[in-house]
mmCIF file of C-alpha atoms and ligand atoms in Angstrom:
data_model
loop_
_atom_site.group_PDB
_atom_site.id
_atom_site.type_symbol
_atom_site.label_atom_id
_atom_site.label_comp_id
_atom_site.label_asym_id
_atom_site.label_seq_id
_atom_site.Cartn_x
_atom_site.Cartn_y
_atom_site.Cartn_z
ATOM 1 C CA MET A 1 159.058 136.595 144.919
ATOM 2 C CA ASP A 2 161.931 134.349 144.036
ATOM 3 C CA PRO A 3 162.324 134.714 140.213
ATOM 4 C CA ASN A 4 162.708 130.923 139.856
ATOM 5 C CA MET A 5 159.550 130.427 141.756
ATOM 6 C CA LEU A 6 157.844 132.993 139.489
ATOM 7 C CA LYS A 7 159.110 131.163 136.389
ATOM 8 C CA ARG A 8 157.802 127.845 137.739
ATOM 9 C CA LEU A 9 154.474 129.450 138.507
ATOM 10 C CA ILE A 10 154.198 130.870 135.001
ATOM 11 C CA ILE A 11 155.051 127.457 133.495
ATOM 12 C CA LEU A 12 152.463 125.833 135.736
ATOM 13 C CA LEU A 13 149.868 128.408 134.769
ATOM 14 C CA LYS A 14 150.674 127.892 131.076
ATOM 15 C CA MET A 15 150.454 124.114 131.529
ATOM 16 C CA ASN A 16 147.196 124.528 133.347
ATOM 17 C CA LYS A 17 145.975 126.648 130.481
ATOM 18 C CA TYR A 18 146.853 123.853 128.065
ATOM 19 C CA ILE A 19 145.406 121.230 130.372
ATOM 20 C CA PHE A 20 142.309 123.405 130.712
ATOM 21 C CA SER A 21 141.980 123.805 126.919
ATOM 22 C CA TYR A 22 142.562 120.075 126.365
ATOM 23 C CA ALA A 23 139.946 119.290 129.006
ATOM 24 C CA ILE A 24 137.450 121.617 127.285
ATOM 25 C CA ILE A 25 138.188 120.048 123.861
ATOM 26 C CA LEU A 26 137.776 116.572 125.382
ATOM 27 C CA ILE A 27 134.472 117.449 127.051
ATOM 28 C CA LEU A 28 133.124 119.018 123.825
ATOM 29 C CA THR A 29 134.182 115.963 121.805
ATOM 30 C CA ILE A 30 132.523 113.634 124.299
ATOM 31 C CA ILE A 31 129.317 115.707 124.202
ATOM 32 C CA SER A 32 129.202 115.852 120.400
ATOM 33 C CA CYS A 33 130.035 112.148 120.059
ATOM 34 C CA SER A 34 127.579 110.911 122.647
ATOM 35 C CA ASN A 35 124.829 111.026 120.015
ATOM 36 C CA ILE A 36 126.930 109.642 117.193
ATOM 37 C CA LYS A 37 128.133 106.094 116.764
ATOM 38 C CA ASP A 38 129.861 105.095 113.536
ATOM 39 C CA ASP A 39 128.373 108.177 111.802
ATOM 40 C CA LYS A 40 124.854 107.381 112.803
ATOM 41 C CA VAL A 41 122.927 109.712 115.056
ATOM 42 C CA LEU A 42 120.710 108.583 117.916
ATOM 43 C CA PHE A 43 117.118 109.398 116.901
ATOM 44 C CA GLY A 44 115.201 107.988 119.852
ATOM 45 C CA LYS A 45 114.310 104.873 121.801
ATOM 46 C CA LEU A 46 111.661 102.282 121.069
ATOM 47 C CA LYS A 47 109.161 101.408 123.814
ATOM 48 C CA ASN A 48 111.343 98.348 124.610
ATOM 49 C CA GLY A 49 114.310 100.652 125.245
ATOM 50 C CA LYS A 50 116.150 99.786 122.030
ATOM 51 C CA ASP A 51 117.997 102.673 120.364
ATOM 52 C CA VAL A 52 116.932 103.824 116.895
ATOM 53 C CA TYR A 53 119.541 105.616 114.823
ATOM 54 C CA LYS A 54 119.328 108.062 111.967
ATOM 55 C CA TYR A 55 121.654 107.501 108.990
ATOM 56 C CA ILE A 56 122.640 110.298 106.663
ATOM 57 C CA LEU A 57 123.133 109.925 102.931
ATOM 58 C CA THR A 58 124.731 112.845 101.150
ATOM 59 C CA ASN A 59 126.393 113.764 97.870
ATOM 60 C CA ASP A 60 127.240 117.302 99.004
ATOM 61 C CA VAL A 61 124.150 118.711 97.250
ATOM 62 C CA CYS A 62 121.304 116.585 98.477
ATOM 63 C CA GLU A 63 120.935 115.127 101.967
ATOM 64 C CA VAL A 64 118.664 112.230 102.869
ATOM 65 C CA GLU A 65 117.984 110.896 106.350
ATOM 66 C CA VAL A 66 116.822 107.350 107.028
ATOM 67 C CA ILE A 67 115.973 105.615 110.292
ATOM 68 C CA SER A 68 115.897 101.889 111.004
ATOM 69 C CA TYR A 69 112.338 102.042 112.389
ATOM 70 C CA GLY A 70 110.003 101.413 109.434
ATOM 71 C CA ALA A 71 113.019 102.013 107.134
ATOM 72 C CA ILE A 72 111.543 105.517 107.179
ATOM 73 C CA ILE A 73 112.919 108.418 105.143
ATOM 74 C CA THR A 74 112.671 111.256 107.674
ATOM 75 C CA SER A 75 113.973 114.035 105.441
ATOM 76 C CA ILE A 76 115.196 114.847 101.925
ATOM 77 C CA LYS A 77 116.896 118.204 101.627
ATOM 78 C CA PHE A 78 117.567 119.711 98.233
ATOM 79 C CA PRO A 79 118.645 123.290 97.331
ATOM 80 C CA ASP A 80 115.999 125.438 95.655
ATOM 81 C CA ILE A 81 116.648 127.919 92.821
ATOM 82 C CA ASN A 82 118.154 130.372 95.354
ATOM 83 C CA ASN A 83 120.347 127.691 96.867
ATOM 84 C CA ASN A 84 118.350 127.470 100.090
ATOM 85 C CA LEU A 85 118.021 123.913 101.364
ATOM 86 C CA VAL A 86 114.402 122.770 101.284
ATOM 87 C CA ASP A 87 113.162 119.698 103.130
ATOM 88 C CA VAL A 88 110.769 118.162 100.610
ATOM 89 C CA VAL A 89 109.209 115.373 102.689
ATOM 90 C CA LEU A 90 106.726 115.423 105.548
ATOM 91 C CA GLY A 91 107.750 113.817 108.824
ATOM 92 C CA PHE A 92 108.972 114.433 112.351
ATOM 93 C CA ASN A 93 112.134 115.620 114.087
ATOM 94 C CA ASP A 94 112.315 112.729 116.544
ATOM 95 C CA LEU A 95 111.175 109.153 116.967
ATOM 96 C CA GLU A 96 108.262 109.538 119.356
ATOM 97 C CA PRO A 97 105.587 110.752 116.880
ATOM 98 C CA TYR A 98 106.652 108.017 114.461
ATOM 99 C CA LEU A 99 105.744 105.473 117.175
ATOM 100 C CA GLU A 100 102.271 107.003 117.539
ATOM 101 C CA LYS A 101 99.489 106.826 114.962
ATOM 102 C CA HIS A 102 100.518 108.636 111.774
ATOM 103 C CA PRO A 103 99.663 108.105 108.102
ATOM 104 C CA TYR A 104 102.747 106.083 107.091
ATOM 105 C CA PHE A 105 105.039 109.137 106.700
ATOM 106 C CA GLY A 106 108.145 108.145 104.720
ATOM 107 C CA ALA A 107 107.870 104.436 105.526
ATOM 108 C CA ILE A 108 108.434 101.228 103.640
ATOM 109 C CA ILE A 109 105.083 99.501 103.309
ATOM 110 C CA GLY A 110 104.670 95.749 103.264
ATOM 111 C CA ARG A 111 104.063 92.921 102.966
ATOM 112 C CA TYR A 112 101.339 94.237 100.685
ATOM 113 C CA ALA A 113 100.991 97.951 99.940
ATOM 114 C CA ASN A 114 97.463 99.277 99.471
ATOM 115 C CA ARG A 115 94.229 97.387 100.096
ATOM 116 C CA ILE A 116 93.174 93.745 99.912
ATOM 117 C CA ALA A 117 89.386 93.354 99.888
ATOM 118 C CA ASP A 118 88.058 91.849 103.136
ATOM 119 C CA GLY A 119 91.671 90.925 103.926
ATOM 120 C CA LYS A 120 91.086 87.620 102.132
ATOM 121 C CA PHE A 121 92.875 85.792 99.351
ATOM 122 C CA LYS A 122 93.510 82.241 98.148
ATOM 123 C CA LEU A 123 96.862 80.677 97.252
ATOM 124 C CA ASN A 124 97.326 77.052 96.193
ATOM 125 C CA ASN A 125 93.738 76.418 97.352
ATOM 126 C CA ILE A 126 94.439 77.667 100.858
ATOM 127 C CA ASP A 127 92.355 80.554 102.211
ATOM 128 C CA TYR A 128 94.235 83.263 104.022
ATOM 129 C CA ASN A 129 92.753 85.925 106.296
ATOM 130 C CA LEU A 130 94.793 89.030 106.895
ATOM 131 C CA ALA A 131 94.657 91.436 109.813
ATOM 132 C CA LEU A 132 91.921 93.985 109.009
ATOM 133 C CA ASN A 133 92.703 97.617 109.715
ATOM 134 C CA ASN A 134 90.763 99.794 107.256
ATOM 135 C CA ASN A 135 86.951 99.603 106.922
ATOM 136 C CA GLY A 136 86.999 95.809 106.794
ATOM 137 C CA THR A 137 89.939 95.721 104.378
ATOM 138 C CA SER A 138 93.620 95.048 104.991
ATOM 139 C CA LEU A 139 95.659 98.172 104.250
ATOM 140 C CA HIS A 140 99.440 98.501 103.983
ATOM 141 C CA GLY A 141 100.357 95.137 105.534
ATOM 142 C CA GLY A 142 97.854 95.116 108.375
ATOM 143 C CA ILE A 143 98.045 96.237 111.981
ATOM 144 C CA GLN A 144 101.807 95.965 112.309
ATOM 145 C CA GLY A 145 103.137 96.311 108.802
ATOM 146 C CA PHE A 146 106.754 96.845 107.749
ATOM 147 C CA ASP A 147 106.339 100.534 108.614
ATOM 148 C CA LYS A 148 106.026 99.664 112.327
ATOM 149 C CA VAL A 149 108.988 97.314 112.809
ATOM 150 C CA ASN A 150 112.610 98.066 113.484
ATOM 151 C CA TRP A 151 114.710 96.987 110.493
ATOM 152 C CA ASN A 152 118.286 95.702 110.748
ATOM 153 C CA VAL A 153 120.897 97.834 109.079
ATOM 154 C CA VAL A 154 122.970 95.303 107.154
ATOM 155 C CA SER A 155 125.298 97.809 105.550
ATOM 156 C CA TYR A 156 125.832 101.531 105.667
ATOM 157 C CA ASP A 157 128.402 103.403 103.621
ATOM 158 C CA SER A 158 129.647 105.410 106.604
ATOM 159 C CA GLU A 159 132.640 106.681 104.639
ATOM 160 C CA ASN A 160 130.994 108.202 101.563
ATOM 161 C CA LYS A 161 127.421 108.158 102.882
ATOM 162 C CA ARG A 162 125.943 107.032 99.582
ATOM 163 C CA TYR A 163 123.856 103.995 100.534
ATOM 164 C CA ILE A 164 122.195 102.072 103.294
ATOM 165 C CA LYS A 165 120.797 98.541 103.123
ATOM 166 C CA LEU A 166 118.132 97.431 105.574
ATOM 167 C CA ASN A 167 116.645 94.013 106.227
ATOM 168 C CA TYR A 168 113.529 92.621 107.851
ATOM 169 C CA LEU A 169 112.491 88.997 108.315
ATOM 170 C CA SER A 170 108.718 88.809 108.297
ATOM 171 C CA LYS A 171 107.743 85.552 109.985
ATOM 172 C CA ASP A 172 105.393 82.946 108.561
ATOM 173 C CA MET A 173 101.765 84.030 109.173
ATOM 174 C CA GLU A 174 102.738 87.486 110.457
ATOM 175 C CA GLU A 175 99.602 89.624 109.956
ATOM 176 C CA GLY A 176 98.164 86.527 108.240
ATOM 177 C CA TYR A 177 100.674 86.282 105.356
ATOM 178 C CA PRO A 178 102.163 82.853 104.605
ATOM 179 C CA GLY A 179 105.909 82.143 104.481
ATOM 180 C CA ASN A 180 108.997 83.559 106.130
ATOM 181 C CA LEU A 181 109.733 86.529 103.904
ATOM 182 C CA ASN A 182 113.242 87.925 104.019
ATOM 183 C CA ILE A 183 113.220 91.428 102.553
ATOM 184 C CA TYR A 184 115.998 93.928 101.881
ATOM 185 C CA VAL A 185 115.589 97.590 100.986
ATOM 186 C CA THR A 186 118.553 99.602 99.738
ATOM 187 C CA TYR A 187 118.509 103.388 99.514
ATOM 188 C CA THR A 188 121.258 104.857 97.324
ATOM 189 C CA LEU A 189 121.953 108.529 96.674
ATOM 190 C CA THR A 190 123.818 109.058 93.404
ATOM 191 C CA VAL A 191 125.935 111.993 92.227
ATOM 192 C CA ASN A 192 123.041 112.891 89.918
ATOM 193 C CA ASN A 193 120.722 113.547 92.877
ATOM 194 C CA GLU A 194 118.818 110.332 92.342
ATOM 195 C CA LEU A 195 117.493 108.496 95.359
ATOM 196 C CA LYS A 196 117.213 104.855 94.345
ATOM 197 C CA VAL A 197 114.992 102.486 96.280
ATOM 198 C CA GLU A 198 115.650 98.812 95.580
ATOM 199 C CA TYR A 199 113.670 95.900 96.997
ATOM 200 C CA GLU A 200 114.867 92.291 97.126
ATOM 201 C CA ALA A 201 112.997 89.444 98.804
ATOM 202 C CA GLU A 202 112.784 85.672 99.151
ATOM 203 C CA THR A 203 110.268 83.373 100.790
ATOM 204 C CA ASP A 204 110.179 79.774 101.982
ATOM 205 C CA LYS A 205 106.459 79.292 101.146
ATOM 206 C CA THR A 206 104.286 80.628 98.344
ATOM 207 C CA THR A 207 103.242 84.136 99.363
ATOM 208 C CA ILE A 208 102.303 87.547 97.985
ATOM 209 C CA ILE A 209 104.465 90.642 98.018
ATOM 210 C CA ASN A 210 103.976 94.278 97.043
ATOM 211 C CA PRO A 211 106.253 96.708 98.895
ATOM 212 C CA THR A 212 106.275 100.462 98.345
ATOM 213 C CA GLN A 213 107.786 103.699 99.661
ATOM 214 C CA HIS A 214 105.255 106.006 101.311
ATOM 215 C CA SER A 215 106.997 109.402 101.371
ATOM 216 C CA TYR A 216 104.750 112.457 101.328
ATOM 217 C CA PHE A 217 106.449 115.036 99.110
ATOM 218 C CA ASN A 218 105.999 118.765 99.084
ATOM 219 C CA LEU A 219 108.495 120.312 96.684
ATOM 220 C CA SER A 220 107.801 123.785 98.080
ATOM 221 C CA GLY A 221 108.895 122.612 101.537
ATOM 222 C CA GLU A 222 107.342 120.308 104.116
ATOM 223 C CA SER A 223 105.715 123.113 106.125
ATOM 224 C CA SER A 224 104.596 125.265 103.208
ATOM 225 C CA GLY A 225 100.885 124.449 102.910
ATOM 226 C CA ASP A 226 99.067 122.375 100.307
ATOM 227 C CA VAL A 227 100.466 120.879 97.103
ATOM 228 C CA LEU A 228 97.552 121.741 94.825
ATOM 229 C CA ASP A 229 99.649 124.121 92.707
ATOM 230 C CA HIS A 230 102.351 121.525 92.026
ATOM 231 C CA LEU A 231 102.494 120.579 88.350
ATOM 232 C CA LEU A 232 102.181 116.848 87.813
ATOM 233 C CA VAL A 233 102.723 114.462 84.915
ATOM 234 C CA LEU A 234 101.733 110.789 85.110
ATOM 235 C CA ASN A 235 102.673 108.608 82.169
ATOM 236 C CA ALA A 236 99.492 106.586 82.327
ATOM 237 C CA ASP A 237 96.705 106.227 79.763
ATOM 238 C CA SER A 238 94.399 104.569 82.281
ATOM 239 C CA TYR A 239 93.658 104.159 85.970
ATOM 240 C CA LEU A 240 91.794 101.810 88.284
ATOM 241 C CA PRO A 241 88.369 103.061 89.396
ATOM 242 C CA VAL A 242 87.482 102.118 92.988
ATOM 243 C CA ASN A 243 84.469 101.186 95.096
ATOM 244 C CA LYS A 244 83.414 102.819 98.376
ATOM 245 C CA ASN A 245 86.230 101.065 100.262
ATOM 246 C CA ILE A 246 88.809 102.437 97.778
ATOM 247 C CA ILE A 247 89.299 98.905 96.390
ATOM 248 C CA PRO A 248 89.648 98.721 92.566
ATOM 249 C CA THR A 249 86.493 97.463 90.905
ATOM 250 C CA GLY A 250 88.624 95.422 88.480
ATOM 251 C CA ASP A 251 87.934 97.758 85.531
ATOM 252 C CA ILE A 252 90.724 99.553 83.758
ATOM 253 C CA ARG A 253 89.414 102.959 82.699
ATOM 254 C CA SER A 254 90.895 105.416 80.215
ATOM 255 C CA VAL A 255 91.949 108.766 81.700
ATOM 256 C CA GLU A 256 90.872 110.560 78.505
ATOM 257 C CA GLY A 257 88.494 113.405 79.269
ATOM 258 C CA THR A 258 88.551 112.749 83.033
ATOM 259 C CA PRO A 259 90.184 114.541 86.005
ATOM 260 C CA PHE A 260 92.575 111.568 86.051
ATOM 261 C CA ASP A 261 94.348 112.660 82.898
ATOM 262 C CA PHE A 262 97.841 113.869 83.894
ATOM 263 C CA ARG A 263 99.530 112.976 80.606
ATOM 264 C CA GLU A 264 100.319 116.667 80.109
ATOM 265 C CA ARG A 265 101.622 118.869 82.944
ATOM 266 C CA LYS A 266 98.648 119.868 85.050
ATOM 267 C CA LYS A 267 98.196 121.387 88.489
ATOM 268 C CA ILE A 268 97.317 118.667 90.991
ATOM 269 C CA GLY A 269 94.344 120.734 92.146
ATOM 270 C CA ARG A 270 93.056 121.856 88.741
ATOM 271 C CA ASP A 271 90.230 119.327 88.345
ATOM 272 C CA LEU A 272 89.783 118.388 91.999
ATOM 273 C CA ASN A 273 86.413 120.095 92.318
ATOM 274 C CA GLU A 274 84.950 118.538 89.210
ATOM 275 C CA ASN A 275 81.795 116.560 89.655
ATOM 276 C CA ASP A 276 83.252 113.068 89.293
ATOM 277 C CA ASP A 277 82.089 109.954 91.145
ATOM 278 C CA GLN A 278 85.641 108.582 91.420
ATOM 279 C CA LEU A 279 86.959 111.796 92.974
ATOM 280 C CA ALA A 280 84.094 111.589 95.452
ATOM 281 C CA LEU A 281 84.866 107.953 96.366
ATOM 282 C CA GLY A 282 88.557 108.699 96.902
ATOM 283 C CA ASN A 283 87.998 112.004 98.755
ATOM 284 C CA GLY A 284 90.156 113.371 95.974
ATOM 285 C CA TYR A 285 92.948 111.462 94.276
ATOM 286 C CA ASP A 286 93.628 108.173 96.068
ATOM 287 C CA HIS A 287 93.823 105.860 93.063
ATOM 288 C CA CYS A 288 96.206 103.594 91.255
ATOM 289 C CA TRP A 289 97.231 104.641 87.747
ATOM 290 C CA VAL A 290 98.054 101.960 85.183
ATOM 291 C CA LEU A 291 101.495 103.036 84.022
ATOM 292 C CA ASN A 292 102.435 102.874 80.353
ATOM 293 C CA ASP A 293 105.167 100.523 79.129
ATOM 294 C CA TYR A 294 105.051 98.013 81.953
ATOM 295 C CA GLY A 295 107.420 95.109 81.301
ATOM 296 C CA LYS A 296 110.077 97.274 79.636
ATOM 297 C CA GLY A 297 112.166 97.661 82.801
ATOM 298 C CA LEU A 298 112.836 100.977 84.481
ATOM 299 C CA ARG A 299 111.080 103.875 82.723
ATOM 300 C CA LYS A 300 110.016 107.384 83.622
ATOM 301 C CA ILE A 301 106.561 107.274 85.110
ATOM 302 C CA SER A 302 106.066 110.726 86.556
ATOM 303 C CA GLU A 303 107.353 114.251 87.002
ATOM 304 C CA VAL A 304 106.343 116.858 89.571
ATOM 305 C CA PHE A 305 107.372 120.508 89.677
ATOM 306 C CA SER A 306 107.028 123.351 92.184
ATOM 307 C CA GLU A 307 107.049 126.872 90.759
ATOM 308 C CA ASP A 308 107.862 128.203 94.250
ATOM 309 C CA THR A 309 111.232 126.499 94.556
ATOM 310 C CA MET A 310 111.695 125.386 90.920
ATOM 311 C CA ILE A 311 112.459 121.943 92.285
ATOM 312 C CA LYS A 312 111.523 119.128 89.943
ATOM 313 C CA MET A 313 111.195 115.490 90.942
ATOM 314 C CA GLU A 314 111.175 112.765 88.319
ATOM 315 C CA VAL A 315 110.122 109.247 89.200
ATOM 316 C CA PHE A 316 111.325 106.093 87.450
ATOM 317 C CA SER A 317 110.064 102.604 88.219
ATOM 318 C CA ASP A 318 109.828 99.079 86.854
ATOM 319 C CA LEU A 319 106.390 98.550 88.429
ATOM 320 C CA PRO A 320 102.972 98.454 86.728
ATOM 321 C CA GLY A 321 101.190 100.997 88.938
ATOM 322 C CA VAL A 322 101.453 104.115 91.043
ATOM 323 C CA GLN A 323 99.032 105.198 93.744
ATOM 324 C CA LEU A 324 98.690 108.948 93.733
ATOM 325 C CA TYR A 325 97.473 109.902 97.190
ATOM 326 C CA ILE A 326 97.313 113.632 97.928
ATOM 327 C CA GLY A 327 96.966 113.645 101.715
ATOM 328 C CA ASN A 328 93.160 113.816 101.653
ATOM 329 C CA PHE A 329 93.012 112.521 105.221
ATOM 330 C CA LEU A 330 95.503 115.014 106.677
ATOM 331 C CA ASP A 331 93.458 117.424 108.781
ATOM 332 C CA GLY A 332 95.878 119.707 110.590
ATOM 333 C CA THR A 333 96.128 117.608 113.742
ATOM 334 C CA ILE A 334 99.690 116.500 113.003
ATOM 335 C CA LYS A 335 102.455 119.020 113.687
ATOM 336 C CA SER A 336 105.043 119.596 110.995
ATOM 337 C CA LYS A 337 108.806 119.593 111.540
ATOM 338 C CA LYS A 338 108.669 123.382 111.816
ATOM 339 C CA GLY A 339 105.868 123.292 114.392
ATOM 340 C CA LYS A 340 103.170 124.180 111.825
ATOM 341 C CA GLN A 341 100.226 121.949 110.916
ATOM 342 C CA TYR A 342 100.112 119.337 108.209
ATOM 343 C CA ILE A 343 96.898 120.588 106.653
ATOM 344 C CA LYS A 344 94.720 118.687 104.180
ATOM 345 C CA ARG A 345 96.647 117.938 101.001
ATOM 346 C CA SER A 346 99.966 119.282 102.272
ATOM 347 C CA GLY A 347 101.839 116.373 100.719
ATOM 348 C CA PHE A 348 101.475 113.981 97.792
ATOM 349 C CA CYS A 349 102.559 110.339 97.648
ATOM 350 C CA LEU A 350 103.597 108.517 94.515
ATOM 351 C CA GLU A 351 103.513 104.942 95.779
ATOM 352 C CA THR A 352 104.903 102.783 92.984
ATOM 353 C CA GLN A 353 103.403 99.319 93.274
ATOM 354 C CA TYR A 354 101.561 96.335 91.863
ATOM 355 C CA PHE A 355 97.843 96.956 91.670
ATOM 356 C CA PRO A 356 95.769 96.941 94.859
ATOM 357 C CA ASN A 357 93.834 93.739 95.551
ATOM 358 C CA SER A 358 95.763 91.846 92.838
ATOM 359 C CA PRO A 359 95.508 88.487 94.672
ATOM 360 C CA ASN A 360 91.726 88.678 94.092
ATOM 361 C CA THR A 361 91.832 90.040 90.525
ATOM 362 C CA SER A 362 93.116 87.498 88.041
ATOM 363 C CA ASP A 363 93.563 90.081 85.238
ATOM 364 C CA PHE A 364 96.085 92.122 87.248
ATOM 365 C CA PRO A 365 99.828 91.320 87.110
ATOM 366 C CA SER A 366 100.653 88.641 89.663
ATOM 367 C CA THR A 367 102.104 89.469 93.076
ATOM 368 C CA VAL A 368 102.815 85.838 93.959
ATOM 369 C CA LEU A 369 106.324 84.954 95.086
ATOM 370 C CA GLU A 370 107.367 81.303 95.107
ATOM 371 C CA PRO A 371 110.153 79.718 97.162
ATOM 372 C CA GLY A 372 113.360 79.732 95.116
ATOM 373 C CA GLU A 373 112.339 82.895 93.247
ATOM 374 C CA LYS A 374 113.930 86.268 93.902
ATOM 375 C CA PHE A 375 111.703 89.322 94.073
ATOM 376 C CA PHE A 376 113.365 92.472 92.775
ATOM 377 C CA SER A 377 111.999 95.912 92.081
ATOM 378 C CA LYS A 378 113.361 99.419 91.737
ATOM 379 C CA THR A 379 112.055 102.976 91.949
ATOM 380 C CA THR A 380 114.138 106.130 91.609
ATOM 381 C CA PHE A 381 113.298 109.678 92.681
ATOM 382 C CA LYS A 382 115.459 112.225 90.882
ATOM 383 C CA PHE A 383 115.715 115.850 92.015
ATOM 384 C CA SER A 384 116.802 118.814 89.922
ATOM 385 C CA ILE A 385 116.166 122.508 89.386
ATOM 386 C CA GLN A 386 114.251 123.446 86.290
ATOM 387 C CA LYS A 387 114.306 127.058 85.191
ATOM 388 C CA LYS A 388 110.760 126.774 83.790
HETATM 389 C C1 LIG B 401 97.443 105.219 101.244
HETATM 390 C C2 LIG B 401 96.033 104.960 100.979
HETATM 391 C C3 LIG B 401 95.225 106.075 101.485
HETATM 392 C C4 LIG B 401 95.522 106.355 102.915
HETATM 393 C C5 LIG B 401 96.979 106.620 103.065
HETATM 394 C C6 LIG B 401 97.344 106.825 104.502
HETATM 395 O O1 LIG B 401 98.078 105.900 100.307
HETATM 396 O O2 LIG B 401 95.745 104.717 99.632
HETATM 397 O O3 LIG B 401 93.865 105.784 101.336
HETATM 398 O O4 LIG B 401 95.162 105.259 103.693
HETATM 399 O O5 LIG B 401 97.720 105.577 102.557
HETATM 400 O O6 LIG B 401 96.519 107.697 105.173
#
């Protein structure tokens, strides 16, 4: 072969090699970017075809994932004592199961967390009737609460991935609640492994408001079985006993000498089998504790610890109450992220909130929001490793 021709052929081959490698790089980039837009990852599609994205918050130790649907926290990963990442919240790997019936995994609850008796309340002499969805009561905002709507992402720190702010406009009379309520929730992950949840809201008509975060935690890992061995502290001298519909009776009862006393570290399951009428009514713990030092701003209200992973979670809040719910209604029918079953009591919720049924209980702190007022509340979940 003519040596010039050979040279040209070699050059061509080399070029082709480069072109080939560039083409491969381009294809791979396109594939890996097709799911990512501005650092958000496509999580699934709503029934109306709208895309739902997952947003990642990270501080290089802890990683939190949030989706716009329900402002749901889909995962919180934190390294255990051996530096293995543990996902400490129950949930799903994709959107579809979140669109089906599930017990409020990771969601923001509103307009009113917990139960309102008969779904009825009175404001400025007007009777309101809420959507009923739980044994004749209105639970967690009704049939389509804030957990089942797609929130707008108003800002996301795509550069440092430290915060995301979501917004939802709940229309006047939605689920029976008066007033257009404009609510914002901001999740912030700090360098100290604190996940801050901040709520801000305004209304154009007198209304009631009581949002909460409904994550189910399992500090041993979301697929690791029940949480009965977790050690729990609740800084509460009293709690709210309930009736058969899990609505507070209006009494405030001391925890002293009862299974509800978590003032000293105690296993969640230690007293569960005690013969106690309140444990029977709640199918276990599904009660609101009256937190100490309400009115003094943000204070530590709880601490939970897993001896398996040595992960500790501390909870701080400015709210008067916390509903401890220990997944009594989980029955193994829901599949975990690792394809196992979410068995009974495989997660615990610490739903910081105003007291249930406050609009019908004049002694409880008010949940009324007037036009011109700004609602603000804050709860922080802080993760760390404790070497016993
Ligand atoms: C709340 C309620 C529970 C239960 C769960 C969801 O925490 O207090 O009774 O409804 O939500 O299953």
